[in-house]
Amino acid sequence: MRAAALLPWLLGLALALETSGSLEVRLEGRYAGGVFALEPVYAGSLLASEAWGGLLAEAALYPRWNLATQDIDAGISKLELSYGAPGYALGAGASPEPTAVLRLLSLFPLAPPRPDFAPGLWGGWLEVYPDPFTRLRLALRRVRDRPLGLFRADGRLAGVDYQLTALYGPTPAPAALGAGATVRLGPWVVYGEGWRGWRTADPWRGGVGASRYLADGLFTAEAAYAGGWQFALAYGRQAGEDWAVDALARLNADAGGLRAAAAALRLSRFGDEGDVLLGLGLGYDAAMGAFWLPSLAARVYF
């Protein structure tokens, strides 16, 4: 509710800047055990930025109001003031702090992943760009109501892009070391990451993935281990000038068998003034069984 209380102020601040965005009405359904539940949702996006020399103010908000549950989320992805110079940059406010290399599976998220946007974390950061690194980043963020220090080094060596990350914060914030790499092999982009965590029952986590263009669309496959095995497949294709098709399948399993699985298909119709999205998903949970997830959304841009 603290984030929801900020929503009017955040919208007012963003509207004072040069903005663009969308308004969306979405119907999300669930059918399980012979019972159908429908959840109307109001959602939107508001993007704003303003520059003054090296100073940059940015806002990226994705508010969401679920009428069925009365949950309100301000959807803060970015609300930040930053300054950039040739050799360094720094910023303060809320913004995402990406640490992952995998694109479909999340092994060590600093904030719970959202399907529509990358959630922002409050704090500040400093970046420098010394050779041979492309970037060295030092950040202090608030994670699970605790401060978290992050150090990240990005570079390129022999055609391989690499990423080294160190995280530390008092419990319940995470403490971990991570490494990731991405390389191009012919038409494939192959990537992977590994983590060694502390204060966790399963300290080792890792995964690999690959993607390429196939039949005029982008195909991605990933496999990972994080206390259990995870697999994901995705395919997206622009089916004509105004249409797109996206498909996604996920599976989670451990020593006890299948824990969860999901498959979803979405058809999108794009227009100059707005979009229409039609989706159908099928999920399975070991505790709940199988269920259907239909959805219909209409989005208008401004």
Short mmCIF file of N, CA, C and O in Angstrom, two decimals, residues 20-25 45 242 269-277 297-302:
data_model
loop_
_atom_site.label_atom_id
_atom_site.label_comp_id
_atom_site.label_asym_id
_atom_site.label_seq_id
_atom_site.Cartn_x
_atom_site.Cartn_y
_atom_site.Cartn_z
N SER A 20 4.67 9.87 -22.64
CA SER A 20 3.92 9.01 -23.53
C SER A 20 3.49 7.81 -22.71
O SER A 20 4.04 7.56 -21.63
N GLY A 21 2.53 7.07 -23.20
CA GLY A 21 2.10 5.92 -22.42
C GLY A 21 0.88 5.26 -23.01
O GLY A 21 0.55 5.43 -24.19
N SER A 22 0.18 4.48 -22.17
CA SER A 22 -0.98 3.75 -22.63
C SER A 22 -1.93 3.52 -21.47
O SER A 22 -1.53 3.57 -20.29
N LEU A 23 -3.19 3.30 -21.80
CA LEU A 23 -4.21 2.88 -20.85
C LEU A 23 -4.79 1.56 -21.35
O LEU A 23 -5.02 1.38 -22.54
N GLU A 24 -5.03 0.64 -20.42
CA GLU A 24 -5.42 -0.71 -20.82
C GLU A 24 -6.51 -1.24 -19.91
O GLU A 24 -6.48 -1.03 -18.69
N VAL A 25 -7.49 -1.89 -20.50
CA VAL A 25 -8.50 -2.64 -19.77
C VAL A 25 -8.29 -4.10 -20.12
O VAL A 25 -8.25 -4.48 -21.29
N SER A 45 0.67 2.44 -18.73
CA SER A 45 2.09 2.76 -18.70
C SER A 45 2.24 4.26 -18.89
O SER A 45 1.44 4.89 -19.58
N ASP A 242 0.46 -6.05 -39.04
CA ASP A 242 -0.28 -5.63 -37.86
C ASP A 242 -0.51 -6.74 -36.84
O ASP A 242 -1.19 -6.50 -35.83
N ARG A 269 -2.95 -7.73 -32.04
CA ARG A 269 -3.31 -6.92 -33.20
C ARG A 269 -2.92 -5.49 -32.91
O ARG A 269 -3.40 -4.89 -31.95
N PHE A 270 -1.99 -4.92 -33.72
CA PHE A 270 -1.44 -3.60 -33.47
C PHE A 270 -2.12 -2.56 -34.36
O PHE A 270 -2.45 -2.83 -35.52
N GLY A 271 -2.30 -1.38 -33.80
CA GLY A 271 -2.84 -0.26 -34.55
C GLY A 271 -2.14 1.03 -34.16
O GLY A 271 -1.40 1.08 -33.18
N ASP A 272 -2.38 2.09 -34.90
CA ASP A 272 -1.75 3.37 -34.60
C ASP A 272 -2.24 3.95 -33.28
O ASP A 272 -1.49 4.63 -32.58
N GLU A 273 -3.48 3.71 -32.94
CA GLU A 273 -4.06 4.27 -31.73
C GLU A 273 -4.08 3.30 -30.55
O GLU A 273 -4.25 3.72 -29.41
N GLY A 274 -3.92 2.00 -30.82
CA GLY A 274 -3.97 1.04 -29.72
C GLY A 274 -3.82 -0.39 -30.22
O GLY A 274 -3.68 -0.64 -31.41
N ASP A 275 -3.87 -1.33 -29.27
CA ASP A 275 -3.67 -2.75 -29.55
C ASP A 275 -4.81 -3.55 -28.94
O ASP A 275 -5.46 -3.12 -27.97
N VAL A 276 -5.02 -4.74 -29.48
CA VAL A 276 -5.92 -5.74 -28.89
C VAL A 276 -5.11 -7.02 -28.72
O VAL A 276 -4.43 -7.45 -29.65
N LEU A 277 -5.17 -7.61 -27.53
CA LEU A 277 -4.40 -8.80 -27.22
C LEU A 277 -5.34 -9.89 -26.73
O LEU A 277 -6.17 -9.66 -25.84
N ALA A 297 -7.39 -8.17 -23.69
CA ALA A 297 -6.99 -6.82 -23.31
C ALA A 297 -7.14 -5.88 -24.48
O ALA A 297 -6.89 -6.24 -25.64
N ALA A 298 -7.52 -4.64 -24.19
CA ALA A 298 -7.58 -3.55 -25.16
C ALA A 298 -6.73 -2.41 -24.62
O ALA A 298 -6.91 -1.99 -23.47
N ARG A 299 -5.81 -1.90 -25.44
CA ARG A 299 -4.84 -0.89 -25.01
C ARG A 299 -4.93 0.31 -25.93
O ARG A 299 -4.96 0.17 -27.15
N VAL A 300 -4.96 1.50 -25.36
CA VAL A 300 -5.01 2.76 -26.11
C VAL A 300 -3.77 3.57 -25.76
O VAL A 300 -3.42 3.72 -24.58
N TYR A 301 -3.09 4.12 -26.77
CA TYR A 301 -1.88 4.91 -26.56
C TYR A 301 -2.20 6.40 -26.50
O TYR A 301 -3.15 6.88 -27.09
N PHE A 302 -1.36 7.10 -25.74
CA PHE A 302 -1.47 8.57 -25.73
C PHE A 302 -0.08 9.17 -25.79
O PHE A 302 0.92 8.49 -25.59
#
